[in-house]
Amino acid sequence: MIKNKPEVLAPAGTMEKLKVAIDYGADAVYIGGDAYGLRSRAGNFSFAEMAEGAAYAHAHQAKVYVAANIVAHEGDIQGAGDYFRQVRDHHIDAVIVSDPSLIEIAITQAPGLAVHLSTQASATNWETLKFWQDLGLERIVLAREVGLDEIKEIRKHTDIEIEAFIHGAMCIGYSGRCVLSNHMGLRDANRGGCAQNCRWKYDLYEMPVLGDKTELLGENADGKVEDFSMSAVDMAMIEHIPELIEAGVNSLKIEGRMKTVHYVSTVSNVYHKAVSDYCADPVNYQLDEALVDELWKVAQREMSTGFYFNTPTADDELFGKRRKRPQFKFIGQVLAYDAQAQVVTVQQRNNFGIGDQIEFYGPNFTHYHQTVTELFDEDDLAIERAPHAMQVVHFNCPYPVQTGDFIRAQAIEKPARVQR
C-alpha cells in the first residue's frame, strides 16, 4: 500500500461543479475568485460562495484552492492584500499565484494563507523550486513542459510539494504565455481574457514571391482544402498513474474550469479510481481499460501524453482534416429513485426520448445501461421526448440508481487513440 497517496485535483468553475467534483472523488478543487484570475468567463466565486464551497469541501475531507494567477500589469495589484486576507478568512486552503508581487503580498499581508506557485510561472528545475520554497511557498505547479525524468530529478533535490497537470487541454504557448489573443483580438490572455485563438480554423497560404500568385496550401487528393490549425490535442496520463506517483508528484491536476459537469464528474471519477486502485495494491496494479474508455466519453479531441515522455510532434497537433472523436451527450441528472416502483425522476440537460440508449453513472464508478421505452412529464402525461432545458421527467428504471447520478447517451463511435 502506498502511504503518500497523491491528491486528485479537479477544476470547479461553478458551485455545482465544485460539489460534483468532490462527490465524484476529487480530493481538492481549484476555483477562481472575482479578481486576479485567468478565467474571466468562468463562474467565478464571490467571498460568500468561497465560504460555502470550502464548508462543503471540508465536510467531505477535501480542500479548495483559489487561482489568482494573472501576470500583473500596472494597477492590477491594487487591493490585493485585502483580497488575500478575505480569501484566508473565508477558509480557503491555498491561493495559486504566479506574479512575484502578488506572491509577496499574499505572504506578507495575509499570514496563514498557503501560497502555491502557478504553472504560469514556468517552474522547470529544482533550483527554481528551492528558490520559491525559501520564500515561503508550500507547493509548486510545474510547467506543462516538464518531462517525467525531470520530475524525478526535481524530487531528488527538493521536498516541496509538486503539482502537475495530468489531464485536459494543452496550450499552444509556453505554459500559457501565448500572445495571439492580445494580437488578434485585443484580449489579454494573461489577465483573464484569452480568446483561444489556437482553437480557431485557419487556412495556410504560401508566401508569394514578387509577382507570383498566392496559393492556398493543404489541398488533398480530391482538391478540397484541409483546415490548418494550431490546436493541440489534449493530455491524458491515465495510463501512467504509477509512474507519476513513483516520481513523487503530490497533486494530480485536471484542467477544465470552463468545462461541463459531465466532464468534471467523469474525469474526477476515473482518476480517483485509478489512484485508489494503485495505492491500495501497487505490486499487482493493472490499468482497467474501462477507465480509458470512460475518458473518451467526455473527450473533445484526441489524447496524448504531452511533454512527459518526449517533445510533442505533429501528431500532437490537430493539423489538417479533423480526426474522429467520440459522440456522447450528457442528458440528465437523477433527482429521485423509487425503488419499489422502479421509477427514476430525472432533470433533463439535453434532448432525449423513447428509443435512446442511455447510461447512468455515479461516484465510485457505478454504471447501468438501458433503453428508454416510456417517458412521462411532471403531470404524468406520456411524452415521446424531453426537449425542454431542465425539464423534469420520469420513466421506468430497473437499476438502483442514486440521487445525483448522471445520465449520458450511449456511444455512437469510439476513435482510435494516439499511440505513444
Coordinates of C-alpha atoms in Angstrom, one line a residue:
M1 CA 0.0 0.0 0.0
I2 CA 1.2 3.5 -0.9
K3 CA 1.3 5.7 2.2
N4 CA 1.7 9.0 0.4
K5 CA -1.3 8.9 -1.8
P6 CA -1.4 11.9 -4.1
E7 CA -4.5 14.1 -4.3
V8 CA -6.7 14.3 -7.3
L9 CA -7.2 18.0 -8.0
A10 CA -10.3 18.9 -10.1
P11 CA -11.5 22.1 -11.8
A12 CA -14.6 23.8 -10.4
G13 CA -15.9 26.7 -12.5
T14 CA -19.2 26.9 -10.5
M15 CA -20.6 25.8 -7.2
E16 CA -22.3 22.9 -8.9
K17 CA -19.1 21.7 -10.4
L18 CA -17.3 22.1 -7.1
K19 CA -19.8 19.8 -5.3
V20 CA -19.9 17.3 -8.2
A21 CA -16.1 17.1 -8.4
I22 CA -15.9 16.3 -4.7
D23 CA -18.9 13.8 -4.8
Y24 CA -17.1 12.0 -7.7
G25 CA -13.8 11.5 -5.9
A26 CA -11.7 14.7 -6.1
D27 CA -9.6 15.3 -3.1
A28 CA -9.3 19.0 -3.8
V29 CA -10.7 21.5 -6.3
Y30 CA -9.4 24.8 -7.7
I31 CA -11.7 27.8 -8.3
G32 CA -11.5 31.4 -9.4
G33 CA -12.4 34.5 -7.5
D34 CA -13.7 37.8 -8.7
A35 CA -10.2 39.2 -9.2
Y36 CA -6.7 38.2 -10.2
G37 CA -7.6 35.0 -12.1
L38 CA -7.1 33.8 -15.7
R39 CA -10.6 32.6 -16.5
S40 CA -12.7 35.8 -16.6
R41 CA -15.6 33.9 -18.3
A42 CA -15.7 31.1 -15.8
G43 CA -18.3 31.1 -13.0
N44 CA -16.0 32.9 -10.6
F45 CA -16.8 32.8 -6.9
S46 CA -17.7 35.6 -4.5
F47 CA -16.3 35.5 -1.0
A48 CA -19.6 34.1 0.3
E49 CA -19.5 31.4 -2.3
M50 CA -15.9 30.6 -1.4
A51 CA -17.0 30.1 2.2
E52 CA -19.9 27.8 1.1
G53 CA -17.6 25.8 -1.2
A54 CA -14.9 25.5 1.5
A55 CA -17.5 24.3 4.0
Y56 CA -18.8 21.7 1.6
A57 CA -15.3 20.5 0.8
H58 CA -14.1 20.4 4.4
A59 CA -17.2 18.4 5.4
H60 CA -16.1 15.8 2.8
Q61 CA -12.4 15.9 3.8
A62 CA -11.5 17.8 0.6
K63 CA -9.7 21.2 0.0
V64 CA -10.3 24.3 -2.0
Y65 CA -7.7 26.4 -3.8
V66 CA -8.3 29.8 -5.4
A67 CA -6.4 30.7 -8.6
A68 CA -5.1 34.3 -8.5
N69 CA -2.5 33.7 -11.3
I70 CA -2.6 36.8 -13.6
V71 CA 0.5 38.4 -14.9
A72 CA 0.0 41.7 -13.2
H73 CA 0.3 45.0 -15.1
E74 CA 0.4 48.5 -13.6
G75 CA -2.6 49.0 -11.4
D76 CA -3.5 45.3 -11.2
I77 CA -2.2 44.7 -7.7
Q78 CA -4.3 47.4 -6.1
G79 CA -6.3 45.9 -3.2
A80 CA -4.5 42.6 -3.4
G81 CA -3.7 42.5 0.3
D82 CA -7.3 42.8 1.4
Y83 CA -8.4 40.3 -1.3
F84 CA -5.9 37.6 0.1
R85 CA -7.0 38.3 3.7
Q86 CA -10.6 37.8 2.7
V87 CA -9.7 34.6 0.9
R88 CA -7.9 33.3 4.0
D89 CA -10.7 34.4 6.3
H90 CA -13.3 32.5 4.2
H91 CA -11.4 29.3 4.9
I92 CA -9.8 28.7 1.5
D93 CA -6.9 26.3 1.8
A94 CA -4.4 28.0 -0.5
V95 CA -4.1 30.5 -3.3
I96 CA -2.4 29.7 -6.7
V97 CA -0.3 32.7 -7.7
S98 CA 2.3 33.4 -10.4
D99 CA 3.2 37.1 -10.2
P100 CA 6.1 37.8 -7.7
S101 CA 4.5 41.0 -6.5
L102 CA 1.2 39.2 -5.7
I103 CA 3.2 36.3 -4.1
E104 CA 4.9 38.8 -1.8
I105 CA 1.6 40.5 -0.9
A106 CA -0.1 37.1 -0.1
I107 CA 2.8 36.0 2.1
T108 CA 3.3 39.3 4.0
Q109 CA -0.2 40.7 4.2
A110 CA -2.2 37.5 4.6
P111 CA -0.2 35.4 7.0
G112 CA -1.5 31.9 7.5
L113 CA -2.7 31.6 3.8
A114 CA -0.8 28.9 2.0
V115 CA 0.6 30.0 -1.4
H116 CA 1.1 27.7 -4.4
L117 CA 3.1 28.7 -7.4
S118 CA 1.0 28.7 -10.6
T119 CA 2.1 26.9 -13.8
Q120 CA 2.1 30.4 -15.3
A121 CA 5.4 31.0 -13.5
S122 CA 7.0 28.2 -15.7
A123 CA 9.0 26.4 -13.0
T124 CA 11.0 23.7 -14.7
N125 CA 14.0 22.9 -12.5
W126 CA 14.8 22.0 -8.8
E127 CA 16.8 25.2 -8.2
T128 CA 13.7 27.3 -9.1
L129 CA 11.6 25.2 -6.7
K130 CA 14.1 25.7 -3.9
F131 CA 14.1 29.5 -4.6
W132 CA 10.3 29.6 -4.2
Q133 CA 10.3 27.3 -1.2
D134 CA 12.8 29.6 0.6
L135 CA 10.4 32.5 0.1
G136 CA 7.7 30.6 1.9
L137 CA 5.7 28.8 -0.8
E138 CA 4.3 25.3 0.0
R139 CA 3.7 23.9 -3.4
I140 CA 4.9 24.3 -7.0
V141 CA 2.6 23.7 -10.0
L142 CA 5.1 22.6 -12.6
A143 CA 5.2 24.0 -16.1
R144 CA 3.5 21.6 -18.6
E145 CA 6.8 21.3 -20.5
V146 CA 8.5 19.4 -17.7
G147 CA 9.1 15.7 -18.5
L148 CA 8.8 12.7 -16.2
D149 CA 12.6 12.2 -15.9
E150 CA 12.9 15.9 -15.0
I151 CA 10.3 15.5 -12.3
K152 CA 12.3 12.6 -10.8
E153 CA 15.4 14.8 -10.8
I154 CA 13.5 17.6 -9.1
R155 CA 12.2 15.3 -6.4
K156 CA 15.8 14.1 -5.6
H157 CA 16.8 17.6 -4.7
T158 CA 13.6 19.1 -3.1
D159 CA 10.9 18.2 -0.5
I160 CA 8.4 20.9 -1.5
E161 CA 5.0 19.7 -2.8
I162 CA 4.8 19.1 -6.5
E163 CA 1.6 19.5 -8.5
A164 CA 1.5 18.5 -12.2
F165 CA -1.2 18.7 -14.9
I166 CA -2.2 15.2 -15.9
H167 CA -5.3 15.6 -18.0
G168 CA -7.0 18.2 -20.2
A169 CA -6.3 20.9 -22.7
M170 CA -2.8 21.8 -23.7
C171 CA -1.8 25.4 -24.6
I172 CA 0.0 26.1 -27.8
G173 CA 2.1 28.7 -26.0
Y174 CA 4.7 28.0 -23.4
S175 CA 2.8 27.4 -20.2
G176 CA 0.1 29.9 -21.1
R177 CA 2.4 32.6 -22.5
C178 CA 0.7 32.8 -25.9
V179 CA 0.1 36.4 -27.1
L180 CA -2.2 35.5 -30.1
S181 CA -5.3 36.6 -28.1
N182 CA -3.7 40.0 -27.5
H183 CA -2.5 40.4 -31.0
M184 CA -5.6 39.3 -32.9
G185 CA -8.5 40.1 -30.5
L186 CA -7.1 42.7 -28.1
R187 CA -7.9 40.3 -25.3
D188 CA -5.2 39.8 -22.7
A189 CA -4.8 36.1 -22.1
N190 CA -2.6 36.6 -19.1
R191 CA -5.2 38.8 -17.4
G192 CA -8.2 36.5 -17.9
G193 CA -9.4 37.3 -21.4
C194 CA -7.9 34.5 -23.6
A195 CA -9.9 34.1 -26.9
Q196 CA -8.3 30.7 -27.5
N197 CA -7.2 31.7 -31.0
C198 CA -5.3 28.4 -31.3
R199 CA -8.7 26.6 -31.5
W200 CA -9.8 28.6 -34.5
K201 CA -9.6 27.2 -38.0
Y202 CA -7.0 28.7 -40.3
D203 CA -6.1 28.5 -44.0
L204 CA -2.4 28.3 -44.7
Y205 CA -1.0 30.2 -47.7
E206 CA 2.4 30.0 -49.3
M207 CA 4.4 33.2 -49.0
P208 CA 4.4 34.7 -52.6
V209 CA 7.5 35.8 -54.5
L210 CA 7.2 39.2 -56.1
G211 CA 4.7 38.9 -58.9
D212 CA 3.7 35.4 -58.2
K213 CA 0.2 34.3 -57.2
T214 CA -0.5 33.5 -53.6
E215 CA -1.5 29.8 -53.3
L216 CA -3.7 28.2 -50.7
L217 CA -1.9 25.1 -49.3
G218 CA -3.3 22.0 -47.9
E219 CA -5.4 20.6 -50.8
N220 CA -6.0 16.9 -50.6
A221 CA -6.3 14.3 -53.4
D222 CA -9.9 15.4 -54.1
G223 CA -8.9 19.1 -54.5
K224 CA -10.5 20.1 -51.2
V225 CA -8.7 22.4 -48.8
E226 CA -8.0 21.0 -45.4
D227 CA -8.3 23.2 -42.4
F228 CA -4.9 24.2 -40.9
S229 CA -5.0 24.5 -37.1
M230 CA -2.6 25.4 -34.3
S231 CA -4.8 23.4 -31.9
A232 CA -3.0 20.9 -29.7
V233 CA -4.5 17.6 -28.8
D234 CA -5.4 17.1 -25.1
M235 CA -3.3 15.4 -22.4
A236 CA -4.3 12.2 -20.7
M237 CA -2.0 10.4 -18.3
I238 CA -4.4 7.8 -17.2
E239 CA -2.1 5.0 -18.4
H240 CA 0.8 6.3 -16.4
I241 CA -0.5 6.8 -12.9
P242 CA 2.1 4.5 -11.3
E243 CA 5.0 6.5 -13.0
L244 CA 3.6 9.8 -11.8
I245 CA 3.2 8.6 -8.2
E246 CA 6.6 6.9 -8.1
A247 CA 8.2 10.1 -9.4
G248 CA 6.9 11.9 -6.4
V249 CA 4.1 14.0 -7.7
N250 CA 1.9 15.1 -4.7
S251 CA -1.1 16.5 -6.7
L252 CA -2.5 15.3 -10.0
K253 CA -4.2 18.3 -11.6
I254 CA -7.1 18.1 -14.1
E255 CA -7.6 21.1 -16.4
G256 CA -11.0 22.5 -17.3
R257 CA -12.7 25.1 -15.1
M258 CA -14.9 26.1 -18.0
K259 CA -15.9 22.6 -18.9
T260 CA -19.2 20.8 -18.1
V261 CA -20.3 18.9 -15.0
H262 CA -20.3 15.9 -17.4
Y263 CA -16.6 16.3 -17.9
V264 CA -15.8 17.2 -14.2
S265 CA -17.7 14.2 -12.8
T266 CA -16.3 11.7 -15.3
V267 CA -12.7 12.7 -15.1
S268 CA -12.7 13.0 -11.3
N269 CA -14.3 9.6 -11.1
V270 CA -11.8 8.0 -13.4
Y271 CA -8.6 9.4 -11.8
H272 CA -9.9 8.8 -8.3
K273 CA -10.4 5.1 -9.0
A274 CA -7.0 4.7 -10.8
V275 CA -5.1 6.4 -8.0
S276 CA -7.0 4.5 -5.3
D277 CA -6.5 1.1 -7.1
Y278 CA -2.8 1.7 -7.5
C279 CA -2.2 2.9 -3.9
A280 CA -4.1 0.0 -2.5
D281 CA -2.0 -2.6 -4.2
P282 CA 0.9 -1.2 -6.3
V283 CA 2.5 -4.6 -6.9
N284 CA -0.5 -6.1 -8.6
Y285 CA -1.9 -3.0 -10.1
Q286 CA -3.1 -3.2 -13.7
L287 CA -5.0 -0.4 -15.5
D288 CA -8.6 -1.1 -16.0
E289 CA -9.3 -0.4 -19.7
A290 CA -12.8 0.7 -18.7
L291 CA -11.2 3.8 -17.3
V292 CA -9.6 4.7 -20.6
D293 CA -12.9 4.1 -22.4
E294 CA -14.7 6.3 -19.8
L295 CA -12.4 9.3 -20.6
W296 CA -13.3 9.0 -24.3
K297 CA -16.9 9.7 -23.4
V298 CA -16.0 13.3 -22.5
A299 CA -13.1 13.8 -24.9
Q300 CA -13.2 16.8 -27.1
R301 CA -10.0 16.0 -29.0
E302 CA -7.5 13.1 -29.4
M303 CA -5.3 12.5 -26.4
S304 CA -1.6 12.2 -25.9
T305 CA 0.9 12.3 -23.0
G306 CA 2.1 15.8 -23.7
F307 CA 5.7 16.5 -22.7
Y308 CA 6.0 13.7 -20.2
F309 CA 8.0 11.3 -22.4
N310 CA 9.1 13.3 -25.4
T311 CA 8.7 16.7 -27.1
P312 CA 5.4 16.7 -28.9
T313 CA 5.4 16.2 -32.6
A314 CA 3.0 17.0 -35.5
D315 CA 0.9 14.0 -34.3
D316 CA 0.1 16.0 -31.1
E317 CA -1.4 18.9 -33.1
L318 CA -4.7 18.9 -35.0
F319 CA -3.3 19.7 -38.4
G320 CA -5.4 19.2 -41.4
K321 CA -8.6 17.2 -41.5
R322 CA -10.2 16.7 -38.1
R323 CA -9.8 13.2 -36.9
K324 CA -12.7 11.3 -35.4
R325 CA -13.7 11.9 -31.8
P326 CA -16.4 10.2 -29.7
Q327 CA -20.1 11.3 -29.8
F328 CA -21.5 11.3 -26.3
K329 CA -24.3 13.5 -25.0
F330 CA -24.9 14.4 -21.3
I331 CA -28.7 14.2 -21.0
G332 CA -29.7 14.5 -17.3
Q333 CA -29.3 14.0 -13.6
V334 CA -31.2 11.8 -11.2
L335 CA -33.4 13.7 -8.8
A336 CA -35.0 10.8 -7.1
Y337 CA -35.5 7.0 -7.4
D338 CA -38.5 5.0 -6.2
A339 CA -37.0 1.5 -5.6
Q340 CA -40.4 -0.1 -5.0
A341 CA -42.0 1.2 -8.2
Q342 CA -38.6 1.1 -10.1
V343 CA -39.2 4.7 -11.4
V344 CA -36.5 7.3 -11.8
T345 CA -37.1 11.0 -11.8
V346 CA -34.7 13.0 -13.9
Q347 CA -33.8 16.6 -14.6
Q348 CA -33.1 16.9 -18.3
R349 CA -30.0 18.6 -19.6
N350 CA -30.1 17.7 -23.2
N351 CA -32.9 16.4 -25.5
F352 CA -33.6 12.7 -25.2
G353 CA -36.5 10.4 -25.6
I354 CA -38.0 7.0 -26.3
G355 CA -35.7 4.6 -28.1
D356 CA -32.5 6.3 -26.9
Q357 CA -29.7 4.1 -25.4
I358 CA -28.7 5.7 -22.2
E359 CA -26.1 5.1 -19.4
F360 CA -26.4 6.0 -15.8
Y361 CA -23.2 6.6 -13.9
G362 CA -22.3 7.7 -10.4
P363 CA -19.5 8.0 -7.9
N364 CA -17.2 5.0 -7.3
F365 CA -17.6 4.1 -10.9
T366 CA -21.1 2.6 -10.9
H367 CA -22.7 2.2 -14.4
Y368 CA -26.1 1.0 -15.7
H369 CA -27.3 0.8 -19.2
Q370 CA -30.8 0.7 -20.6
T371 CA -33.1 1.7 -23.4
V372 CA -35.8 4.4 -22.8
T373 CA -39.1 2.6 -23.5
E374 CA -41.5 5.1 -21.9
L375 CA -41.4 8.7 -20.7
F376 CA -43.6 10.8 -18.6
D377 CA -43.7 14.5 -17.7
E378 CA -44.3 16.1 -14.3
D379 CA -48.1 15.8 -14.8
D380 CA -47.6 12.0 -15.5
L381 CA -48.6 12.5 -19.2
A382 CA -46.9 10.2 -21.7
I383 CA -44.4 12.0 -24.0
E384 CA -42.1 10.9 -26.8
R385 CA -39.2 13.2 -25.9
A386 CA -37.9 15.6 -23.3
P387 CA -36.9 18.6 -25.4
H388 CA -37.0 21.4 -22.8
A389 CA -34.0 22.6 -20.8
M390 CA -34.1 21.4 -17.2
Q391 CA -37.4 19.6 -17.8
V392 CA -38.3 17.1 -15.1
V393 CA -39.4 13.7 -16.4
H394 CA -39.7 10.1 -15.1
F395 CA -39.5 6.7 -16.5
N396 CA -39.0 3.0 -15.6
C397 CA -35.6 2.0 -14.4
P398 CA -34.8 -1.4 -13.0
Y399 CA -31.4 -0.4 -11.6
P400 CA -30.7 1.0 -8.1
V401 CA -29.6 4.5 -9.2
Q402 CA -28.9 7.2 -6.7
T403 CA -29.9 10.8 -6.3
G404 CA -27.2 12.9 -8.0
D405 CA -26.2 10.2 -10.6
F406 CA -25.7 11.5 -14.1
I407 CA -27.1 10.1 -17.4
R408 CA -25.4 10.2 -20.8
A409 CA -26.4 8.9 -24.2
Q410 CA -24.7 5.7 -25.4
A411 CA -21.7 6.0 -27.6
I412 CA -22.1 6.3 -31.3
E413 CA -18.4 5.6 -32.2
K414 CA -15.1 5.4 -30.5
P415 CA -12.0 6.8 -32.1
A416 CA -8.5 5.3 -32.2
R417 CA -6.1 6.6 -29.6
V418 CA -3.0 8.5 -30.5
Q419 CA -0.3 5.9 -29.7
R420 CA 2.9 6.7 -27.8

